[in-house]
Amino acid sequence: MKNSQKSQPVTERSLFSWVRSSSWKLQIALLLIIIVTVFARVIPLEMQKKIINESIFLKKTDLLVIYCGIYLAAVLVSTVFKYLTNVVQTILGQRALAEMRGAVYHHILTLPVNFYRRTQPGMVVSALVTELAAAGDFVGMAIAVPVTNILTLLAFGGYLFWLHPVLAAVSLSIYPIVLILVPRLQARTNRANKERVDITRHLSDKIGESISGIHEIHTNGTYTIENRKYDAIVEKLKKIRIVWNLYRFGVKTTNNFLNALSPFLIFIIGGYLAINGQLALGALVAFLSAQEKLYDPWKELLDFYQAYQDAAVRYRRVMEYFDAAPEHVVAPEDRPPYELDGSIEVQDLSFYTDSGIRLLDRVSFSLAPGKHMAVVGFSGSGKSTLALCLNQLYRYQSGQVMIGGREVSALTKKDVVQNVGTVSQSPFIFEGTIEENLLYSCSALDAFTEPEGAPTLDDMIAALQQAGIFVDVLRFGLDMHLAQRDHADLVDRIIHIREAFRDQFGEHVHDLIEFFDEKAYLYHSSVLDNIVFGATDHPEFSVANLSRNEYFLAFLDKADLTRPLLSLGAEVAKQVVDILGNLPHDAIFFEQSPILPDELEAYTLLAERLKRRRLHQLSDEDRQRLLDAALRFSPGKHKMVALPSILESLILEGRALFREKVDEDYPGIVSFYDAADYIPSETILNNILFGKMKSQHPKAQEKITQSAIQLLIQADLLETILKIGMQFRVGSKGDRLSGGQRQKLAIARVFLKAPKILIMDEATSALDNKSQSRIQNLLEHHWKGRSTVISIAHRLDIIKNYDYVAVMKSGKIGELGSYDELIQKKGLLYELVHGRA
């Protein structure tokens, strides 16, 4: 069964097939548990009768104790086994849901690229996460609920007939009516449910589209338009959900009403029989209890029926939506992937869209292994479509594409992946580390499945260097924090590099770095940093919160720093208001101010109050504001106010006092700057520098980084820091990387793969001119003869050294030859070059 299901497309599987493929051992255990549970649920009914007729009526206490004990034991057994039923049911359901989601997800990934041109991500997420959940829950209950409740109904019904056949027949007479009415109402519920599922999917699509296009929405300010679209869908969903729920409640209400008639009939007929001595009182009580309990399994069966209908609707909708076949076999079954030679032969290749628009029209060319061809042309000429057909992302309708003498449309995905590498104009970077993304192109190759075939660190370093992202990754490593206990040896070596850095480059970078010195004031650090002279990860002692920390404020009083700092804050406030008060509140004007633009209004009012009041007359809020300005003040950056020499001396004395007090009261909470100690809360680079950068200019940072790199090379730590940098997490879609870094990382991963055929689809469009030229030189000198390269180019100044240049126009290759040949012909390429010039 399982083998046939594996070969059967998941979209063709029925909902019940997941029930059949679940664990038979658990199913058998579930049936045994159910049988015990049903038997235990009937016993209390008989005990009720015996307690009344034999114990209470005959006044036998011993029988009362026995029957009550049996009653309690049966209830306990029923409760425990009911819980076990729920446990097994949950395990079965969640296993089925996980398998279902996995199978659908695996199927979705193999669907053609064109499928995703009409599919919103939100719809896929909704289908996998929400809509399949009901199907998984149903699989869990598919055996437990109906078997339990049908057996319970049969047991209770049989017990009723055993007590009094006529009364039982009257009691059960309402159920045929329920069986007629409920399915009719349920059919209408199903129709509303289908519409609800479709509208919910449409809503998911709309949300996904808005999130994906958020830049356009913000750029164009189209909030009203998008809100109107969204509100219209929500309004539709609201109406259909009301209808759906009304039908659902109608089913339950009808069932509840008809079931409520049954006790009425029992009271009328059973009461009459009891009054006339034809039915024992205990039997009547047991009958009423059994009839009341009969409603529970019936209600659960009704809920199960509704759950099945809901799950079936959702399941069918999901499978119908994804009922598409992959265009290519994923992997060969009876052979390893082909190792092709890199030759490309294209004959009369045509491709057109579903609407009939022809994007490629009988394109033909051939490339020998190792040759390079640039493809140029105006936007919409078919350049990228050609690339997508070559790497099997688009299935062309006519013509031939031969790679290594084999037809691309007949190759498996793994054959193509083994031999072709592609870098697109907008490459996708997955959430994870630099290393995971770097190895992504290689992970599917057979050559890398064995440890000895996996890329080495040297291979990865070479790829990073070739793509021009090596220094970026190294900088990521230098900007990482180390856990001292996990990297004890590395920490010691970094401290030695710190000493070497000051010895070798101290004079060289003196104008760029202010080195930490316990006895010297740091003019390029804030007053607060000078007092603390250390770093911490503790939130209450962070720079952002320390100015409002009661412990720190008490320390300022004790160190006689509060009043001079308030005086400094008052001077800063007056000067900033005088100088910047009438200027626009742009950040550029406030670069040399410790007061932020959005704070200027408050400080302007405070400056007015300072003209009429002394410092001790100010409110606590005003004093706090002055203290904030003073603690942020950095003499080397905020030059509109001079730091009083007396305050500088007090701060240096306060620094020593603060360290002494914190070490006594909160030992280890602050890592004080000490040339012999590593600072865990600072980055690796800051630990090497052991100082504060005076400038954030990129050239200054590059100069310092290069000096640190030189020392890392000398200490044989470059690879170690690079490995740390490769663990940098790039964020969702690589959003912690710049556009250029994302494109370089994509180029590095295809260089690491080293495919026989390399397709560059405007792969350097996000790079600066220098980086583009670097990549182009690498292609010309390193990859010439190694890989066949097809480069979709947007810059015409980089195509001169290609073996061939193909100029495309309206889906055709208008001319093909070397750059010099085509320029001399003064045809399409000549027009492109000189037209753009």
JSON list of C-alpha atoms in Angstrom, two decimals, residues 173-303:
[
{"chain": "A", "resi": 173, "resn": "SER", "atom": "CA", "xyz": [-38.13, 7.12, 16.99]},
{"chain": "A", "resi": 174, "resn": "ILE", "atom": "CA", "xyz": [-36.76, 10.66, 16.59]},
{"chain": "A", "resi": 175, "resn": "TYR", "atom": "CA", "xyz": [-33.43, 9.56, 15.07]},
{"chain": "A", "resi": 176, "resn": "PRO", "atom": "CA", "xyz": [-34.80, 8.69, 11.58]},
{"chain": "A", "resi": 177, "resn": "ILE", "atom": "CA", "xyz": [-36.15, 12.25, 11.43]},
{"chain": "A", "resi": 178, "resn": "VAL", "atom": "CA", "xyz": [-32.68, 13.58, 12.33]},
{"chain": "A", "resi": 179, "resn": "LEU", "atom": "CA", "xyz": [-31.09, 11.41, 9.62]},
{"chain": "A", "resi": 180, "resn": "ILE", "atom": "CA", "xyz": [-33.39, 13.00, 7.03]},
{"chain": "A", "resi": 181, "resn": "LEU", "atom": "CA", "xyz": [-33.08, 16.67, 8.04]},
{"chain": "A", "resi": 182, "resn": "VAL", "atom": "CA", "xyz": [-29.42, 16.96, 9.06]},
{"chain": "A", "resi": 183, "resn": "PRO", "atom": "CA", "xyz": [-27.81, 15.85, 5.74]},
{"chain": "A", "resi": 184, "resn": "ARG", "atom": "CA", "xyz": [-29.95, 18.38, 3.85]},
{"chain": "A", "resi": 185, "resn": "LEU", "atom": "CA", "xyz": [-28.85, 21.22, 6.08]},
{"chain": "A", "resi": 186, "resn": "GLN", "atom": "CA", "xyz": [-25.27, 19.93, 5.94]},
{"chain": "A", "resi": 187, "resn": "ALA", "atom": "CA", "xyz": [-25.27, 20.07, 2.12]},
{"chain": "A", "resi": 188, "resn": "ARG", "atom": "CA", "xyz": [-26.00, 23.79, 2.29]},
{"chain": "A", "resi": 189, "resn": "THR", "atom": "CA", "xyz": [-23.33, 24.15, 4.97]},
{"chain": "A", "resi": 190, "resn": "ASN", "atom": "CA", "xyz": [-20.82, 22.51, 2.63]},
{"chain": "A", "resi": 191, "resn": "ARG", "atom": "CA", "xyz": [-21.62, 24.89, -0.21]},
{"chain": "A", "resi": 192, "resn": "ALA", "atom": "CA", "xyz": [-21.10, 27.87, 2.06]},
{"chain": "A", "resi": 193, "resn": "ASN", "atom": "CA", "xyz": [-17.92, 26.29, 3.41]},
{"chain": "A", "resi": 194, "resn": "LYS", "atom": "CA", "xyz": [-16.45, 25.88, -0.09]},
{"chain": "A", "resi": 195, "resn": "GLU", "atom": "CA", "xyz": [-17.09, 29.54, -0.80]},
{"chain": "A", "resi": 196, "resn": "ARG", "atom": "CA", "xyz": [-15.59, 30.46, 2.57]},
{"chain": "A", "resi": 197, "resn": "VAL", "atom": "CA", "xyz": [-12.40, 28.49, 1.79]},
{"chain": "A", "resi": 198, "resn": "ASP", "atom": "CA", "xyz": [-12.07, 30.16, -1.62]},
{"chain": "A", "resi": 199, "resn": "ILE", "atom": "CA", "xyz": [-12.54, 33.67, -0.23]},
{"chain": "A", "resi": 200, "resn": "THR", "atom": "CA", "xyz": [-10.14, 32.95, 2.64]},
{"chain": "A", "resi": 201, "resn": "ARG", "atom": "CA", "xyz": [-7.55, 31.86, 0.08]},
{"chain": "A", "resi": 202, "resn": "HIS", "atom": "CA", "xyz": [-8.20, 35.05, -1.89]},
{"chain": "A", "resi": 203, "resn": "LEU", "atom": "CA", "xyz": [-7.68, 37.05, 1.31]},
{"chain": "A", "resi": 204, "resn": "SER", "atom": "CA", "xyz": [-4.36, 35.24, 1.94]},
{"chain": "A", "resi": 205, "resn": "ASP", "atom": "CA", "xyz": [-3.30, 36.06, -1.62]},
{"chain": "A", "resi": 206, "resn": "LYS", "atom": "CA", "xyz": [-4.14, 39.72, -1.09]},
{"chain": "A", "resi": 207, "resn": "ILE", "atom": "CA", "xyz": [-2.18, 39.92, 2.17]},
{"chain": "A", "resi": 208, "resn": "GLY", "atom": "CA", "xyz": [0.80, 38.17, 0.54]},
{"chain": "A", "resi": 209, "resn": "GLU", "atom": "CA", "xyz": [0.67, 40.55, -2.42]},
{"chain": "A", "resi": 210, "resn": "SER", "atom": "CA", "xyz": [0.56, 43.62, -0.16]},
{"chain": "A", "resi": 211, "resn": "ILE", "atom": "CA", "xyz": [3.50, 42.46, 1.93]},
{"chain": "A", "resi": 212, "resn": "SER", "atom": "CA", "xyz": [5.53, 41.61, -1.19]},
{"chain": "A", "resi": 213, "resn": "GLY", "atom": "CA", "xyz": [4.70, 44.99, -2.76]},
{"chain": "A", "resi": 214, "resn": "ILE", "atom": "CA", "xyz": [5.04, 47.09, 0.39]},
{"chain": "A", "resi": 215, "resn": "HIS", "atom": "CA", "xyz": [7.79, 49.23, -1.19]},
{"chain": "A", "resi": 216, "resn": "GLU", "atom": "CA", "xyz": [5.48, 50.18, -4.07]},
{"chain": "A", "resi": 217, "resn": "ILE", "atom": "CA", "xyz": [2.63, 50.91, -1.68]},
{"chain": "A", "resi": 218, "resn": "HIS", "atom": "CA", "xyz": [4.81, 53.23, 0.40]},
{"chain": "A", "resi": 219, "resn": "THR", "atom": "CA", "xyz": [6.42, 54.78, -2.68]},
{"chain": "A", "resi": 220, "resn": "ASN", "atom": "CA", "xyz": [3.06, 55.62, -4.28]},
{"chain": "A", "resi": 221, "resn": "GLY", "atom": "CA", "xyz": [1.15, 56.23, -1.06]},
{"chain": "A", "resi": 222, "resn": "THR", "atom": "CA", "xyz": [-1.62, 53.91, -2.26]},
{"chain": "A", "resi": 223, "resn": "TYR", "atom": "CA", "xyz": [-2.86, 53.00, 1.20]},
{"chain": "A", "resi": 224, "resn": "THR", "atom": "CA", "xyz": [-6.48, 53.89, 0.35]},
{"chain": "A", "resi": 225, "resn": "ILE", "atom": "CA", "xyz": [-6.48, 51.75, -2.80]},
{"chain": "A", "resi": 226, "resn": "GLU", "atom": "CA", "xyz": [-5.05, 48.72, -1.02]},
{"chain": "A", "resi": 227, "resn": "ASN", "atom": "CA", "xyz": [-7.33, 49.22, 1.98]},
{"chain": "A", "resi": 228, "resn": "ARG", "atom": "CA", "xyz": [-10.35, 49.32, -0.34]},
{"chain": "A", "resi": 229, "resn": "LYS", "atom": "CA", "xyz": [-9.33, 46.05, -2.03]},
{"chain": "A", "resi": 230, "resn": "TYR", "atom": "CA", "xyz": [-8.68, 44.38, 1.32]},
{"chain": "A", "resi": 231, "resn": "ASP", "atom": "CA", "xyz": [-11.90, 45.65, 2.92]},
{"chain": "A", "resi": 232, "resn": "ALA", "atom": "CA", "xyz": [-13.98, 44.37, -0.02]},
{"chain": "A", "resi": 233, "resn": "ILE", "atom": "CA", "xyz": [-12.61, 40.85, 0.43]},
{"chain": "A", "resi": 234, "resn": "VAL", "atom": "CA", "xyz": [-13.07, 41.00, 4.21]},
{"chain": "A", "resi": 235, "resn": "GLU", "atom": "CA", "xyz": [-16.67, 42.11, 3.71]},
{"chain": "A", "resi": 236, "resn": "LYS", "atom": "CA", "xyz": [-17.33, 39.12, 1.40]},
{"chain": "A", "resi": 237, "resn": "LEU", "atom": "CA", "xyz": [-15.71, 36.79, 3.90]},
{"chain": "A", "resi": 238, "resn": "LYS", "atom": "CA", "xyz": [-17.78, 38.25, 6.73]},
{"chain": "A", "resi": 239, "resn": "LYS", "atom": "CA", "xyz": [-21.04, 37.60, 4.88]},
{"chain": "A", "resi": 240, "resn": "ILE", "atom": "CA", "xyz": [-20.22, 34.05, 3.85]},
{"chain": "A", "resi": 241, "resn": "ARG", "atom": "CA", "xyz": [-18.93, 33.20, 7.32]},
{"chain": "A", "resi": 242, "resn": "ILE", "atom": "CA", "xyz": [-22.23, 34.40, 8.78]},
{"chain": "A", "resi": 243, "resn": "VAL", "atom": "CA", "xyz": [-24.16, 32.19, 6.34]},
{"chain": "A", "resi": 244, "resn": "TRP", "atom": "CA", "xyz": [-21.83, 29.24, 6.98]},
{"chain": "A", "resi": 245, "resn": "ASN", "atom": "CA", "xyz": [-22.13, 29.52, 10.75]},
{"chain": "A", "resi": 246, "resn": "LEU", "atom": "CA", "xyz": [-25.90, 29.95, 10.60]},
{"chain": "A", "resi": 247, "resn": "TYR", "atom": "CA", "xyz": [-26.22, 26.68, 8.69]},
{"chain": "A", "resi": 248, "resn": "ARG", "atom": "CA", "xyz": [-23.82, 24.97, 11.10]},
{"chain": "A", "resi": 249, "resn": "PHE", "atom": "CA", "xyz": [-25.80, 26.21, 14.08]},
{"chain": "A", "resi": 250, "resn": "GLY", "atom": "CA", "xyz": [-29.01, 25.22, 12.29]},
{"chain": "A", "resi": 251, "resn": "VAL", "atom": "CA", "xyz": [-27.77, 21.64, 12.05]},
{"chain": "A", "resi": 252, "resn": "LYS", "atom": "CA", "xyz": [-26.89, 21.56, 15.75]},
{"chain": "A", "resi": 253, "resn": "THR", "atom": "CA", "xyz": [-30.09, 23.33, 16.83]},
{"chain": "A", "resi": 254, "resn": "THR", "atom": "CA", "xyz": [-32.28, 20.94, 14.85]},
{"chain": "A", "resi": 255, "resn": "ASN", "atom": "CA", "xyz": [-30.48, 17.97, 16.32]},
{"chain": "A", "resi": 256, "resn": "ASN", "atom": "CA", "xyz": [-30.66, 19.39, 19.86]},
{"chain": "A", "resi": 257, "resn": "PHE", "atom": "CA", "xyz": [-34.38, 20.14, 19.58]},
{"chain": "A", "resi": 258, "resn": "LEU", "atom": "CA", "xyz": [-35.29, 16.69, 18.31]},
{"chain": "A", "resi": 259, "resn": "ASN", "atom": "CA", "xyz": [-33.13, 15.04, 20.95]},
{"chain": "A", "resi": 260, "resn": "ALA", "atom": "CA", "xyz": [-34.80, 17.15, 23.64]},
{"chain": "A", "resi": 261, "resn": "LEU", "atom": "CA", "xyz": [-38.18, 15.60, 22.68]},
{"chain": "A", "resi": 262, "resn": "SER", "atom": "CA", "xyz": [-37.00, 12.14, 23.69]},
{"chain": "A", "resi": 263, "resn": "PRO", "atom": "CA", "xyz": [-37.00, 12.76, 27.51]},
{"chain": "A", "resi": 264, "resn": "PHE", "atom": "CA", "xyz": [-40.50, 14.25, 27.16]},
{"chain": "A", "resi": 265, "resn": "LEU", "atom": "CA", "xyz": [-41.76, 11.02, 25.63]},
{"chain": "A", "resi": 266, "resn": "ILE", "atom": "CA", "xyz": [-40.00, 8.96, 28.33]},
{"chain": "A", "resi": 267, "resn": "PHE", "atom": "CA", "xyz": [-41.54, 11.03, 31.11]},
{"chain": "A", "resi": 268, "resn": "ILE", "atom": "CA", "xyz": [-45.05, 10.71, 29.65]},
{"chain": "A", "resi": 269, "resn": "ILE", "atom": "CA", "xyz": [-44.99, 7.03, 28.76]},
{"chain": "A", "resi": 270, "resn": "GLY", "atom": "CA", "xyz": [-42.48, 5.77, 31.33]},
{"chain": "A", "resi": 271, "resn": "GLY", "atom": "CA", "xyz": [-44.16, 7.74, 34.11]},
{"chain": "A", "resi": 272, "resn": "TYR", "atom": "CA", "xyz": [-47.50, 6.21, 33.23]},
{"chain": "A", "resi": 273, "resn": "LEU", "atom": "CA", "xyz": [-46.00, 2.71, 33.23]},
{"chain": "A", "resi": 274, "resn": "ALA", "atom": "CA", "xyz": [-44.27, 3.30, 36.59]},
{"chain": "A", "resi": 275, "resn": "ILE", "atom": "CA", "xyz": [-47.47, 4.66, 38.18]},
{"chain": "A", "resi": 276, "resn": "ASN", "atom": "CA", "xyz": [-49.34, 1.55, 37.07]},
{"chain": "A", "resi": 277, "resn": "GLY", "atom": "CA", "xyz": [-46.61, -0.78, 38.37]},
{"chain": "A", "resi": 278, "resn": "GLN", "atom": "CA", "xyz": [-45.55, -1.95, 34.93]},
{"chain": "A", "resi": 279, "resn": "LEU", "atom": "CA", "xyz": [-42.01, -0.47, 35.22]},
{"chain": "A", "resi": 280, "resn": "ALA", "atom": "CA", "xyz": [-39.75, -0.47, 38.29]},
{"chain": "A", "resi": 281, "resn": "LEU", "atom": "CA", "xyz": [-38.60, 2.92, 39.53]},
{"chain": "A", "resi": 282, "resn": "GLY", "atom": "CA", "xyz": [-34.94, 1.89, 39.29]},
{"chain": "A", "resi": 283, "resn": "ALA", "atom": "CA", "xyz": [-35.46, 0.76, 35.72]},
{"chain": "A", "resi": 284, "resn": "LEU", "atom": "CA", "xyz": [-37.06, 4.13, 34.87]},
{"chain": "A", "resi": 285, "resn": "VAL", "atom": "CA", "xyz": [-34.09, 6.01, 36.39]},
{"chain": "A", "resi": 286, "resn": "ALA", "atom": "CA", "xyz": [-31.63, 3.77, 34.51]},
{"chain": "A", "resi": 287, "resn": "PHE", "atom": "CA", "xyz": [-33.68, 4.24, 31.32]},
{"chain": "A", "resi": 288, "resn": "LEU", "atom": "CA", "xyz": [-33.61, 8.03, 31.70]},
{"chain": "A", "resi": 289, "resn": "SER", "atom": "CA", "xyz": [-29.85, 7.99, 32.36]},
{"chain": "A", "resi": 290, "resn": "ALA", "atom": "CA", "xyz": [-29.18, 5.73, 29.37]},
{"chain": "A", "resi": 291, "resn": "GLN", "atom": "CA", "xyz": [-31.42, 7.84, 27.12]},
{"chain": "A", "resi": 292, "resn": "GLU", "atom": "CA", "xyz": [-29.67, 11.02, 28.29]},
{"chain": "A", "resi": 293, "resn": "LYS", "atom": "CA", "xyz": [-26.25, 9.48, 27.70]},
{"chain": "A", "resi": 294, "resn": "LEU", "atom": "CA", "xyz": [-27.44, 8.31, 24.30]},
{"chain": "A", "resi": 295, "resn": "TYR", "atom": "CA", "xyz": [-27.37, 11.95, 23.23]},
{"chain": "A", "resi": 296, "resn": "ASP", "atom": "CA", "xyz": [-23.62, 12.32, 23.84]},
{"chain": "A", "resi": 297, "resn": "PRO", "atom": "CA", "xyz": [-22.40, 9.77, 21.27]},
{"chain": "A", "resi": 298, "resn": "TRP", "atom": "CA", "xyz": [-25.05, 10.98, 18.83]},
{"chain": "A", "resi": 299, "resn": "LYS", "atom": "CA", "xyz": [-23.84, 14.58, 19.26]},
{"chain": "A", "resi": 300, "resn": "GLU", "atom": "CA", "xyz": [-20.22, 13.48, 18.84]},
{"chain": "A", "resi": 301, "resn": "LEU", "atom": "CA", "xyz": [-21.16, 11.62, 15.66]},
{"chain": "A", "resi": 302, "resn": "LEU", "atom": "CA", "xyz": [-22.86, 14.75, 14.36]},
{"chain": "A", "resi": 303, "resn": "ASP", "atom": "CA", "xyz": [-19.76, 16.84, 15.20]}
]
